[in-house]
CSV table of C-alpha atoms and ligand atoms in Angstrom, one decimal:
chain,number,residue,atom,x,y,z
A,2,MET,CA,20.9,-30.1,-60.7
A,3,SER,CA,24.3,-30.6,-62.8
A,4,LEU,CA,26.3,-33.9,-62.7
A,5,MET,CA,28.8,-34.1,-59.4
A,6,THR,CA,32.3,-34.3,-59.4
A,7,GLY,CA,33.9,-36.9,-57.5
A,8,ALA,CA,34.8,-35.0,-54.5
A,9,GLU,CA,30.8,-34.1,-54.5
A,10,TYR,CA,29.4,-37.1,-54.8
A,11,ILE,CA,31.7,-38.5,-51.6
A,12,GLU,CA,30.9,-35.9,-49.4
A,13,SER,CA,27.0,-36.6,-50.6
A,14,LEU,CA,27.6,-39.9,-49.1
A,15,ARG,CA,28.4,-38.2,-45.6
A,16,LYS,CA,25.0,-37.3,-45.3
A,17,LEU,CA,23.7,-41.3,-45.8
A,18,LYS,CA,23.1,-42.6,-41.9
A,19,THR,CA,24.0,-45.9,-43.6
A,20,LYS,CA,24.5,-48.8,-41.2
A,21,VAL,CA,27.4,-50.3,-42.4
A,22,TYR,CA,29.3,-53.4,-40.3
A,23,VAL,CA,32.8,-53.8,-41.0
A,24,LEU,CA,34.8,-56.8,-39.6
A,25,GLY,CA,32.3,-57.1,-36.8
A,26,GLU,CA,32.4,-53.7,-35.9
A,27,ARG,CA,29.8,-50.5,-36.6
A,28,VAL,CA,31.3,-47.9,-38.5
A,29,GLU,CA,29.8,-44.4,-38.6
A,30,ASN,CA,32.0,-42.7,-40.8
A,31,PHE,CA,32.8,-45.7,-43.4
A,32,VAL,CA,33.3,-42.9,-46.0
A,33,ASP,CA,36.8,-42.7,-44.4
A,34,HIS,CA,37.5,-46.2,-43.1
A,35,PRO,CA,40.3,-47.4,-44.6
A,36,ILE,CA,39.3,-50.4,-46.3
A,37,VAL,CA,36.0,-49.3,-47.6
A,38,ARG,CA,37.1,-45.8,-49.0
A,39,PRO,CA,39.2,-47.5,-51.8
A,40,SER,CA,35.7,-48.5,-53.3
A,41,ILE,CA,34.3,-45.2,-52.8
A,42,ASN,CA,37.2,-43.6,-55.2
A,43,SER,CA,36.4,-46.4,-57.5
A,44,VAL,CA,32.9,-44.7,-58.1
A,45,ALA,CA,34.4,-41.8,-57.5
A,46,MET,CA,36.5,-42.0,-60.9
A,47,THR,CA,33.2,-41.7,-62.7
A,48,TYR,CA,32.0,-38.8,-62.1
A,49,ASP,CA,35.5,-37.1,-62.3
A,50,LEU,CA,35.7,-38.5,-65.7
A,51,ALA,CA,32.3,-36.9,-66.5
A,52,GLN,CA,33.6,-33.8,-65.6
A,53,GLN,CA,36.4,-33.7,-68.5
A,54,ASP,CA,36.1,-32.7,-72.0
A,55,GLU,CA,37.8,-35.0,-73.8
A,56,TYR,CA,35.3,-37.9,-71.9
A,57,LYS,CA,32.2,-36.3,-72.2
A,58,ASP,CA,31.1,-38.3,-75.7
A,59,LEU,CA,31.5,-41.6,-73.3
A,60,MET,CA,30.9,-40.5,-69.7
A,61,THR,CA,27.5,-38.6,-70.5
A,62,ALA,CA,24.7,-39.0,-72.7
A,63,LYS,CA,21.3,-36.9,-73.2
A,64,SER,CA,18.4,-38.6,-71.2
A,65,ASN,CA,15.4,-39.0,-73.0
A,66,LEU,CA,13.5,-38.5,-70.0
A,67,THR,CA,14.7,-34.7,-68.6
A,68,GLY,CA,16.1,-33.7,-72.2
A,69,GLU,CA,19.4,-33.1,-70.1
A,70,ILE,CA,22.7,-34.0,-70.2
A,71,VAL,CA,23.4,-37.0,-67.4
A,72,ASN,CA,26.1,-39.1,-66.3
A,73,ARG,CA,25.9,-42.4,-68.1
A,74,PHE,CA,25.4,-44.6,-65.4
A,75,CYS,CA,21.8,-42.6,-65.6
A,76,HIS,CA,21.0,-43.3,-69.0
A,77,LEU,CA,19.3,-45.7,-70.7
A,78,HIS,CA,20.0,-46.6,-74.4
A,79,GLN,CA,18.4,-44.8,-77.3
A,80,SER,CA,20.2,-46.8,-79.9
A,81,THR,CA,23.0,-49.3,-80.7
A,82,ASP,CA,25.7,-46.3,-80.6
A,83,ASP,CA,24.5,-45.7,-76.9
A,84,LEU,CA,25.3,-49.7,-76.4
A,85,VAL,CA,29.0,-49.9,-77.8
A,86,LYS,CA,29.6,-46.3,-75.6
A,87,LYS,CA,28.3,-47.8,-73.2
A,88,VAL,CA,31.1,-51.2,-73.0
A,89,LYS,CA,33.5,-48.2,-74.2
A,90,MET,CA,33.0,-46.4,-71.0
A,91,GLN,CA,33.7,-49.4,-68.9
A,92,ARG,CA,36.6,-50.2,-70.4
A,93,LEU,CA,37.7,-46.0,-70.0
A,94,VAL,CA,37.1,-46.4,-66.1
A,95,GLY,CA,38.7,-50.0,-65.9
A,96,GLN,CA,41.5,-48.7,-67.4
A,97,LYS,CA,41.8,-45.7,-64.8
A,98,THR,CA,40.6,-47.7,-61.5
A,99,ALA,CA,42.3,-51.0,-62.3
A,100,THR,CA,38.7,-52.6,-60.3
A,101,CYS,CA,35.5,-53.3,-60.1
A,102,PHE,CA,34.0,-49.3,-59.8
A,103,GLN,CA,30.8,-50.6,-58.7
A,104,ARG,CA,28.4,-47.9,-60.3
A,105,CYS,CA,27.4,-50.3,-63.5
A,106,VAL,CA,24.7,-52.2,-61.5
A,107,GLY,CA,22.7,-50.1,-60.8
A,108,MET,CA,22.8,-48.7,-65.0
A,109,ASP,CA,21.9,-52.1,-65.6
A,110,ALA,CA,18.9,-52.3,-63.5
A,111,PHE,CA,17.8,-48.8,-64.7
A,112,ASN,CA,17.7,-50.5,-68.9
A,113,ALA,CA,15.7,-54.2,-67.5
A,114,VAL,CA,13.7,-52.6,-64.9
A,115,TYR,CA,12.3,-49.8,-67.2
A,116,SER,CA,11.7,-52.2,-70.2
A,117,THR,CA,10.0,-55.1,-67.8
A,118,THR,CA,8.2,-52.6,-66.4
A,119,PHE,CA,6.2,-51.0,-69.5
A,120,GLU,CA,5.3,-54.8,-70.4
A,121,ILE,CA,3.9,-55.9,-66.5
A,122,ASP,CA,1.7,-52.9,-67.3
A,123,LYS,CA,0.5,-53.5,-70.6
A,124,ALA,CA,0.1,-57.2,-69.3
A,125,HIS,CA,-1.6,-56.2,-66.2
A,126,GLY,CA,-2.8,-52.8,-66.5
A,127,THR,CA,-0.3,-51.6,-63.4
A,128,HIS,CA,1.3,-48.5,-62.9
A,129,TYR,CA,5.2,-49.6,-62.7
A,130,HIS,CA,6.3,-48.1,-65.8
A,131,GLU,CA,5.2,-44.3,-64.5
A,132,ASN,CA,6.6,-45.5,-61.2
A,133,PHE,CA,10.0,-46.1,-62.8
A,134,VAL,CA,10.2,-43.3,-65.0
A,135,LYS,CA,9.5,-41.1,-62.1
A,136,TYR,CA,11.8,-42.6,-59.7
A,137,LEU,CA,14.4,-42.5,-62.7
A,138,LYS,CA,13.8,-39.1,-63.1
A,139,PHE,CA,15.0,-38.1,-59.6
A,140,VAL,CA,18.0,-40.3,-59.9
A,141,GLN,CA,19.2,-38.4,-63.1
A,142,GLU,CA,18.6,-35.1,-61.8
A,143,ASN,CA,20.6,-36.1,-58.6
A,144,ASP,CA,23.4,-37.7,-60.7
A,145,LEU,CA,22.6,-40.9,-58.0
A,146,THR,CA,24.8,-43.8,-57.6
A,147,VAL,CA,22.4,-47.0,-57.4
A,148,ASP,CA,23.0,-50.3,-56.2
A,149,GLY,CA,21.2,-52.8,-59.0
A,150,ALA,CA,20.1,-55.4,-56.5
A,151,MET,CA,19.5,-59.2,-57.4
A,152,THR,CA,21.3,-62.4,-55.8
A,153,ASP,CA,19.3,-63.5,-52.9
A,154,PRO,CA,21.5,-65.9,-50.5
A,155,LYS,CA,19.3,-68.5,-52.1
A,156,GLY,CA,19.3,-71.2,-49.2
A,157,ASP,CA,19.1,-74.9,-50.5
A,158,ARG,CA,19.8,-74.4,-54.3
A,159,GLY,CA,17.7,-77.4,-54.8
A,160,LEU,CA,14.1,-75.5,-53.4
A,161,SER,CA,12.3,-72.5,-54.6
A,162,PRO,CA,12.2,-69.4,-52.5
A,163,SER,CA,8.6,-70.8,-50.7
A,164,LYS,CA,10.0,-74.1,-50.5
A,165,GLN,CA,13.1,-73.3,-48.1
A,166,GLU,CA,12.9,-73.6,-44.3
A,167,ASP,CA,13.7,-70.5,-43.9
A,168,PRO,CA,11.4,-68.0,-45.7
A,169,ASP,CA,14.2,-65.0,-45.6
A,170,LEU,CA,16.5,-66.7,-47.6
A,171,PHE,CA,14.4,-65.3,-50.7
A,172,LEU,CA,13.7,-61.7,-50.2
A,173,HIS,CA,9.9,-61.1,-49.6
A,174,ILE,CA,7.0,-59.3,-49.4
A,175,VAL,CA,5.5,-59.9,-45.6
A,176,GLU,CA,2.8,-57.2,-45.5
A,177,ARG,CA,0.7,-54.9,-47.5
A,178,ARG,CA,-0.4,-51.8,-46.0
A,179,PRO,CA,-2.4,-48.9,-47.1
A,180,ASP,CA,0.5,-47.3,-48.6
A,181,GLY,CA,2.7,-49.4,-49.7
A,182,ILE,CA,4.2,-53.1,-49.0
A,183,VAL,CA,6.9,-53.7,-46.2
A,184,VAL,CA,9.9,-56.6,-47.3
A,185,ARG,CA,12.1,-58.9,-45.2
A,186,GLY,CA,15.1,-61.0,-46.7
A,187,ALA,CA,18.7,-60.3,-48.0
A,188,LYS,CA,20.8,-59.6,-50.9
A,189,ALA,CA,24.2,-60.8,-51.0
A,190,HIS,CA,27.2,-59.5,-52.7
A,191,GLN,CA,25.8,-56.6,-53.5
A,192,THR,CA,28.7,-55.0,-55.5
A,193,GLY,CA,29.1,-51.1,-54.3
A,194,SER,CA,26.2,-51.5,-51.9
A,195,ILE,CA,27.4,-49.6,-49.2
A,196,ASN,CA,28.7,-46.4,-51.5
A,197,SER,CA,25.1,-46.0,-53.3
A,198,HIS,CA,22.7,-43.7,-52.8
A,199,GLU,CA,19.4,-45.7,-53.5
A,200,HIS,CA,19.2,-49.4,-53.6
A,201,LEU,CA,17.3,-50.6,-57.2
A,202,ILE,CA,15.8,-54.3,-55.6
A,203,MET,CA,14.7,-56.8,-58.5
A,204,PRO,CA,14.0,-60.8,-58.0
A,205,THR,CA,16.7,-63.5,-58.5
A,206,ILE,CA,15.5,-65.9,-60.5
A,207,ALA,CA,12.1,-67.2,-62.7
A,208,MET,CA,9.1,-67.7,-60.5
A,209,LYS,CA,5.7,-69.9,-60.4
A,210,GLU,CA,2.4,-68.3,-58.5
A,211,GLU,CA,3.5,-70.1,-55.3
A,212,ASP,CA,6.4,-67.8,-55.7
A,213,LYS,CA,4.8,-64.8,-55.7
A,214,ALA,CA,5.2,-63.0,-52.5
A,215,TYR,CA,9.3,-63.4,-54.1
A,216,ALA,CA,8.3,-61.6,-57.1
A,217,VAL,CA,9.2,-58.1,-56.1
A,218,SER,CA,11.4,-54.8,-57.2
A,219,PHE,CA,11.5,-51.8,-55.8
A,220,ALA,CA,13.8,-48.6,-54.8
A,221,ILE,CA,14.8,-47.2,-51.6
A,222,PRO,CA,17.2,-45.3,-50.1
A,223,THR,CA,20.9,-46.8,-48.7
A,224,ASP,CA,19.6,-45.1,-45.5
A,225,ALA,CA,16.5,-46.6,-45.4
A,226,GLU,CA,14.8,-48.0,-41.7
A,227,GLY,CA,15.7,-51.3,-41.2
A,228,LEU,CA,18.3,-52.0,-43.8
A,229,LEU,CA,22.1,-52.9,-42.9
A,230,MET,CA,25.4,-53.6,-44.8
A,231,ILE,CA,28.0,-56.0,-44.0
A,232,LEU,CA,31.2,-55.5,-46.3
A,233,GLY,CA,32.0,-58.8,-47.6
A,234,ARG,CA,36.2,-59.1,-46.8
A,235,GLN,CA,38.6,-59.4,-49.4
A,236,SER,CA,42.2,-61.2,-49.4
A,237,CYS,CA,44.6,-58.7,-48.3
A,238,ASP,CA,41.9,-56.9,-46.9
A,239,THR,CA,43.5,-55.5,-43.5
A,240,ARG,CA,47.2,-54.6,-45.2
A,241,LYS,CA,45.2,-51.3,-45.8
A,242,LEU,CA,45.3,-50.9,-42.4
A,243,GLU,CA,48.9,-51.5,-41.4
A,244,GLU,CA,50.5,-48.1,-41.4
A,245,ASN,CA,52.9,-46.8,-44.8
A,246,ALA,CA,51.6,-50.0,-46.5
A,247,ASP,CA,51.4,-48.0,-49.9
A,248,VAL,CA,54.0,-50.2,-51.5
A,249,ASP,CA,52.3,-53.7,-50.3
A,250,LEU,CA,49.2,-52.4,-51.6
A,251,GLY,CA,49.6,-52.6,-55.4
A,252,ASN,CA,46.8,-50.2,-55.6
A,253,LYS,CA,46.6,-48.2,-53.1
A,254,ASN,CA,43.2,-45.7,-54.3
A,255,PHE,CA,41.1,-47.6,-55.9
A,256,GLY,CA,39.2,-51.2,-55.0
A,257,GLY,CA,35.9,-52.8,-55.3
A,258,GLN,CA,33.1,-53.8,-53.0
A,259,GLU,CA,30.9,-56.4,-52.1
A,260,ALA,CA,28.4,-56.2,-49.0
A,261,LEU,CA,25.6,-58.2,-48.0
A,262,VAL,CA,22.3,-56.0,-47.7
A,263,VAL,CA,19.6,-57.1,-45.1
A,264,PHE,CA,16.5,-56.5,-45.0
A,265,ASP,CA,14.7,-56.1,-41.8
A,266,ASP,CA,10.8,-55.6,-42.4
A,267,VAL,CA,12.2,-52.2,-44.6
A,268,PHE,CA,8.5,-50.3,-45.5
A,269,VAL,CA,8.9,-49.4,-49.5
A,270,PRO,CA,6.1,-46.7,-50.3
A,271,ASP,CA,3.8,-47.5,-53.5
A,272,ASP,CA,5.1,-45.2,-55.5
A,273,ARG,CA,8.4,-47.0,-55.1
A,274,ILE,CA,7.2,-50.6,-56.7
A,275,PHE,CA,7.8,-51.5,-60.1
A,276,LEU,CA,6.8,-55.3,-59.3
A,277,CYS,CA,4.6,-56.6,-56.5
A,278,LYS,CA,4.3,-60.5,-57.1
A,279,GLU,CA,3.2,-60.7,-61.1
A,280,TYR,CA,5.4,-63.7,-61.1
A,281,GLU,CA,5.4,-64.6,-64.6
A,282,PHE,CA,7.7,-61.4,-64.9
A,283,ALA,CA,9.8,-62.1,-62.5
A,284,GLY,CA,12.0,-64.0,-65.1
A,285,MET,CA,12.3,-62.1,-67.8
A,286,LEU,CA,13.6,-59.0,-65.6
A,287,VAL,CA,16.7,-61.2,-64.4
A,288,GLU,CA,17.2,-62.5,-67.6
A,289,ARG,CA,17.3,-58.4,-69.4
A,290,PHE,CA,19.5,-57.2,-66.3
A,291,ALA,CA,21.6,-60.4,-66.6
A,292,GLY,CA,22.5,-59.7,-70.3
A,293,TYR,CA,23.2,-56.0,-69.8
A,294,HIS,CA,25.7,-57.3,-66.7
A,295,ARG,CA,26.9,-59.8,-69.1
A,296,GLN,CA,27.6,-57.2,-72.0
A,297,SER,CA,29.2,-55.2,-69.3
A,298,TYR,CA,31.9,-57.5,-68.5
A,299,GLY,CA,33.0,-57.0,-72.3
A,300,GLY,CA,34.2,-53.5,-70.8
A,301,CYS,CA,34.7,-53.4,-67.6
A,302,LYS,CA,36.8,-56.3,-67.3
A,303,VAL,CA,39.1,-55.4,-70.7
A,304,GLY,CA,39.5,-52.4,-69.1
A,305,VAL,CA,41.3,-53.9,-66.4
A,306,GLY,CA,42.9,-56.6,-68.2
A,307,ASP,CA,44.9,-53.6,-70.2
A,308,VAL,CA,46.4,-52.2,-66.6
A,309,LEU,CA,47.3,-55.9,-66.3
A,310,ILE,CA,48.8,-56.8,-69.4
A,311,GLY,CA,51.0,-53.0,-68.6
A,312,ALA,CA,52.2,-54.4,-65.9
A,313,ALA,CA,53.2,-57.9,-66.7
A,314,ALA,CA,55.1,-56.1,-69.4
A,315,VAL,CA,56.9,-53.7,-67.1
A,316,ALA,CA,57.9,-56.8,-64.9
A,317,ALA,CA,59.6,-58.1,-67.7
A,318,ASP,CA,61.3,-54.8,-68.6
A,319,TYR,CA,62.3,-54.2,-64.8
A,320,ASN,CA,63.6,-58.2,-64.8
A,321,GLY,CA,65.6,-57.6,-67.8
A,322,VAL,CA,64.3,-59.8,-70.9
A,323,PRO,CA,61.5,-57.5,-72.5
A,324,LYS,CA,63.1,-59.0,-75.7
A,325,ALA,CA,62.7,-62.3,-74.7
A,326,SER,CA,60.6,-63.8,-77.5
A,327,HIS,CA,58.3,-66.2,-75.5
A,328,LEU,CA,57.7,-63.4,-73.1
A,329,LYS,CA,56.7,-61.3,-76.2
A,330,ASP,CA,54.0,-64.1,-77.5
A,331,LYS,CA,52.7,-64.5,-74.0
A,332,LEU,CA,52.2,-60.9,-73.9
A,333,ILE,CA,51.0,-61.0,-77.5
A,334,GLU,CA,48.5,-64.1,-76.0
A,335,MET,CA,47.4,-62.1,-73.2
A,336,ILE,CA,46.6,-59.3,-75.7
A,337,HIS,CA,44.8,-61.4,-77.6
A,338,LEU,CA,42.2,-62.9,-75.1
A,339,ASN,CA,41.8,-59.8,-73.8
A,340,GLU,CA,40.7,-58.2,-77.4
A,341,THR,CA,38.2,-60.8,-77.7
A,342,LEU,CA,36.7,-60.1,-74.5
A,343,TYR,CA,36.4,-56.0,-76.5
A,344,CYS,CA,34.8,-58.2,-79.5
A,345,CYS,CA,32.0,-59.8,-78.0
A,346,GLY,CA,30.9,-56.8,-75.6
A,347,ILE,CA,31.0,-54.6,-78.7
A,348,ALA,CA,28.9,-57.6,-80.9
A,349,CYS,CA,26.5,-58.1,-78.5
A,350,SER,CA,25.8,-54.2,-78.1
A,351,ALA,CA,26.1,-53.2,-82.0
A,352,GLU,CA,23.5,-56.3,-82.6
A,353,GLY,CA,20.8,-54.8,-80.0
A,354,LYS,CA,17.1,-53.9,-80.7
A,355,LYS,CA,14.5,-52.0,-79.3
A,356,THR,CA,12.7,-52.9,-76.5
A,357,GLU,CA,8.7,-52.2,-76.3
A,358,ALA,CA,9.5,-49.6,-74.0
A,359,GLY,CA,11.7,-48.3,-76.5
A,360,ASN,CA,14.6,-48.4,-75.2
A,361,TYR,CA,17.6,-50.8,-76.9
A,362,GLU,CA,18.8,-53.9,-75.2
A,363,ILE,CA,21.6,-55.9,-76.6
A,364,ASP,CA,21.5,-59.4,-78.5
A,365,LEU,CA,21.0,-61.6,-75.3
A,366,LEU,CA,22.9,-64.6,-76.8
A,367,LEU,CA,26.2,-62.6,-77.7
A,368,ALA,CA,26.0,-61.1,-74.1
A,369,ASN,CA,26.3,-64.5,-72.4
A,370,VAL,CA,28.9,-66.0,-75.2
A,371,CYS,CA,31.1,-62.7,-74.0
A,372,LYS,CA,30.5,-63.3,-70.1
A,373,GLN,CA,31.1,-67.2,-70.9
A,374,ASN,CA,34.3,-66.3,-72.3
A,375,VAL,CA,34.9,-64.2,-69.2
A,376,THR,CA,34.6,-66.4,-67.0
A,377,ARG,CA,37.8,-68.1,-68.7
A,378,PHE,CA,40.2,-65.8,-70.5
A,379,PRO,CA,41.0,-63.5,-67.3
A,380,TYR,CA,42.0,-67.0,-66.0
A,381,GLU,CA,44.3,-67.3,-68.4
A,382,ILE,CA,45.6,-63.5,-68.9
A,383,CYS,CA,46.3,-63.9,-64.6
A,384,ARG,CA,48.2,-67.6,-65.5
A,385,LEU,CA,50.7,-65.6,-67.9
A,386,ALA,CA,50.9,-62.6,-65.9
A,387,GLU,CA,52.3,-64.4,-63.0
A,388,ASP,CA,54.1,-66.5,-65.3
A,389,ILE,CA,56.4,-63.5,-66.1
A,390,ALA,CA,56.0,-62.0,-62.9
A,391,GLY,CA,57.7,-64.5,-61.4
A,392,GLY,CA,57.5,-66.3,-57.7
A,393,LEU,CA,58.5,-62.8,-56.5
A,394,MET,CA,55.2,-61.6,-56.7
A,395,VAL,CA,54.1,-63.9,-53.8
A,396,THR,CA,57.5,-64.7,-51.8
A,397,MET,CA,58.7,-61.2,-51.6
A,398,PRO,CA,58.9,-59.8,-48.3
A,399,SER,CA,56.8,-56.5,-46.6
A,400,ALA,CA,57.2,-52.7,-46.9
A,401,LYS,CA,57.6,-52.9,-43.3
A,402,ASP,CA,61.3,-54.7,-43.9
A,403,PHE,CA,61.9,-52.7,-47.2
A,404,ASN,CA,61.8,-49.6,-44.6
A,405,SER,CA,63.7,-51.6,-41.8
A,406,PRO,CA,67.1,-49.9,-40.9
A,407,GLU,CA,68.3,-52.6,-40.2
A,408,VAL,CA,67.0,-55.0,-43.3
A,409,GLY,CA,65.9,-52.4,-45.8
A,410,ASP,CA,69.3,-52.2,-47.5
A,411,ILE,CA,69.5,-55.7,-48.2
A,412,CYS,CA,66.4,-56.2,-49.6
A,413,LYS,CA,67.2,-53.4,-51.3
A,414,LYS,CA,70.1,-55.0,-52.9
A,415,TYR,CA,68.8,-59.0,-53.3
A,416,PHE,CA,65.8,-58.0,-54.9
A,417,LYS,CA,66.9,-55.9,-57.4
A,418,GLY,CA,66.4,-56.5,-61.2
A,419,VAL,CA,68.2,-54.3,-63.9
A,420,ALA,CA,70.3,-52.2,-62.3
A,421,SER,CA,68.5,-48.7,-63.7
A,422,VAL,CA,65.6,-49.5,-61.5
A,423,PRO,CA,65.1,-48.6,-58.2
A,424,THR,CA,63.7,-51.8,-56.4
A,425,GLU,CA,60.7,-49.9,-54.8
A,426,ASP,CA,59.3,-49.4,-58.4
A,427,ARG,CA,60.2,-53.5,-58.8
A,428,MET,CA,58.2,-54.3,-55.9
A,429,ARG,CA,55.3,-51.4,-56.7
A,430,ILE,CA,54.9,-53.6,-60.3
A,431,LEU,CA,54.8,-57.3,-58.9
A,432,ARG,CA,52.4,-55.7,-56.3
A,433,LEU,CA,49.9,-54.5,-58.2
A,434,ILE,CA,49.9,-57.8,-60.4
A,435,GLU,CA,49.4,-59.6,-57.0
A,436,ASN,CA,46.8,-57.5,-56.0
A,437,MET,CA,44.7,-58.2,-59.7
A,438,CYS,CA,45.5,-61.8,-59.6
A,439,LEU,CA,45.1,-62.6,-56.0
A,440,GLY,CA,44.5,-60.0,-53.9
A,441,ALA,CA,41.7,-57.2,-53.2
A,442,SER,CA,41.0,-56.5,-56.7
A,443,ALA,CA,41.1,-60.3,-57.8
A,444,VAL,CA,37.3,-59.8,-56.4
A,445,GLY,CA,36.5,-57.4,-59.1
A,446,TYR,CA,38.8,-59.2,-61.7
A,447,ARG,CA,39.4,-63.1,-61.7
A,448,THR,CA,36.8,-64.2,-59.2
A,449,GLU,CA,34.0,-61.9,-60.1
A,450,SER,CA,35.0,-62.6,-64.0
A,451,MET,CA,33.8,-66.6,-62.7
A,452,HIS,CA,30.4,-65.6,-60.5
A,453,GLY,CA,29.4,-62.1,-61.3
A,454,ALA,CA,26.4,-61.4,-63.8
A,455,GLY,CA,26.1,-64.8,-63.1
A,456,SER,CA,27.8,-68.3,-62.9
A,457,PRO,CA,29.2,-70.3,-65.8
A,458,GLN,CA,26.2,-72.3,-66.2
A,459,ALA,CA,23.8,-69.2,-66.1
A,460,GLN,CA,25.0,-68.5,-69.3
A,461,ARG,CA,25.5,-72.0,-70.6
A,462,ILE,CA,21.5,-72.8,-69.8
A,463,MET,CA,21.0,-69.3,-71.7
A,464,ILE,CA,23.1,-70.2,-74.4
A,465,SER,CA,20.9,-73.6,-75.1
A,466,ARG,CA,17.9,-71.7,-74.9
A,467,GLN,CA,18.9,-69.3,-77.9
A,468,GLY,CA,21.6,-70.8,-79.3
A,469,ASN,CA,18.7,-72.7,-82.3
A,470,LEU,CA,20.5,-75.3,-82.4
A,471,GLU,CA,17.3,-76.9,-84.2
A,472,ALA,CA,17.3,-74.4,-87.1
A,473,LYS,CA,21.1,-75.5,-87.4
A,474,LYS,CA,20.1,-79.0,-88.1
A,475,LYS,CA,17.9,-77.5,-90.9
A,476,LEU,CA,20.8,-76.2,-92.5
A,477,ALA,CA,22.8,-79.4,-92.1
A,478,LYS,CA,19.8,-81.9,-93.7
A,479,THR,CA,19.7,-79.1,-96.3
A,480,ILE,CA,23.2,-79.2,-97.5
A,481,ALA,CA,23.3,-83.1,-97.5
A,482,GLY,CA,20.4,-83.5,-99.4
A,483,ILE,CA,18.2,-85.4,-96.6
A,484,LYS,CA,14.7,-85.0,-97.2
A,485,GLU,CA,11.7,-85.0,-94.6
B,528,LIG,FE1,30.9,-52.5,-63.6
B,528,LIG,FE2,32.5,-54.7,-63.6
B,528,LIG,FE3,32.4,-54.2,-61.5
B,528,LIG,FE4,30.0,-55.3,-63.0
B,528,LIG,S1,31.8,-56.7,-62.4
B,528,LIG,S2,29.9,-53.2,-61.2
B,528,LIG,S3,30.4,-54.2,-64.8
B,528,LIG,S4,32.9,-52.8,-63.1
B,529,LIG,FE1,30.5,-57.4,-61.6
């Protein structure tokens, strides 16, 4: 099958019997639900851009498994050039959606599971790599969106999986059957889960022997028996339920999505299992997936940052102060911060290397430095955007007031900036800034920059492990003439 269009992707979701809950209610038609649909549109963009000649080089690649052209979101990176193109693709899609477009978690999981299963098989004589190659061919041939699911609810953070009072707080194997396994538990804040065709599950932390029932990786369809999803709510999400709220939404068409995914005794057939109790490989899988996703943030967040910087500059224009030197300087600072993140994304890609399985992985130290910077810089970029936008961004009346026969004209009169710009355009740009800094897309920009792909401390642990402090001490001693 060839590459899907965005419209075909959206139609394909309708065929699934995905069990979805939104605001406490079961939703049969989640595709057209006003709170869910913007996140589907964001994923659809990953399909539509792949259809356009000008973006084909970034959005598609030749599969090493099938020899066919596939969407890059389904691709195993074959070179450092592929890793660089991945980051550029993510910046592009960030620019087109101004939010999280979700499909990267699958791509990052494919690359991590591919290389890790190769090494598990080498150590244990298992057939996980073969299982995974067969699975990924199916994904590539059908141009699917897959949720790469890692994060467990985790309960008491001071206790390992097997020591939790409630054993389900980490996803685990509850039964072995002749033809597969049964799993129970949940994955929390899963990006793009509801609008994925498939879920690719990975363990959430490194594990010891006592936790081996928790060391499990597998793939299942999103509408598998026993699976259900509860949509996470976002700031201002119910604005999407209001009539004619267009202007108040800031970003009407696109949004991100996170959900709690619950596995209530879900059966997984043998040929879809990629790790089953080989606990010593859980850490490798986590480290690799996290590394790829920390690289990803040097692309997606930069693309969204481009939109936010543009919005702040437009707000300055509409306020009549495009030439104020302090505003120009703030915009320069925002660009500097944003491009620094991009430098990190490109650097960890350019320094990538071949894995034993043959696909390429990023430089882990640089990828972790990338994400550590992402936990800070978007906050500063948001602060500067809010500084430039002015307080009106959060005190402005609603679209209903602006459309009211009684007070609409008053709003339009008193919220006007420069005379040549309609008040509505000024509202639109301020609402877009609100959306990215505080509203629905803040999940995919500001707060996700902190916790997505692992909270800051997770990167600091990796930086301390990869930073090679001993070698640095040696350098210093040599220069200082200290003999040992
Ligand atoms: Fe992709 Fe970024 Fe969203 Fe992760 S946070 S899924 S890298 S857009
Ligand atoms: Fe993320």
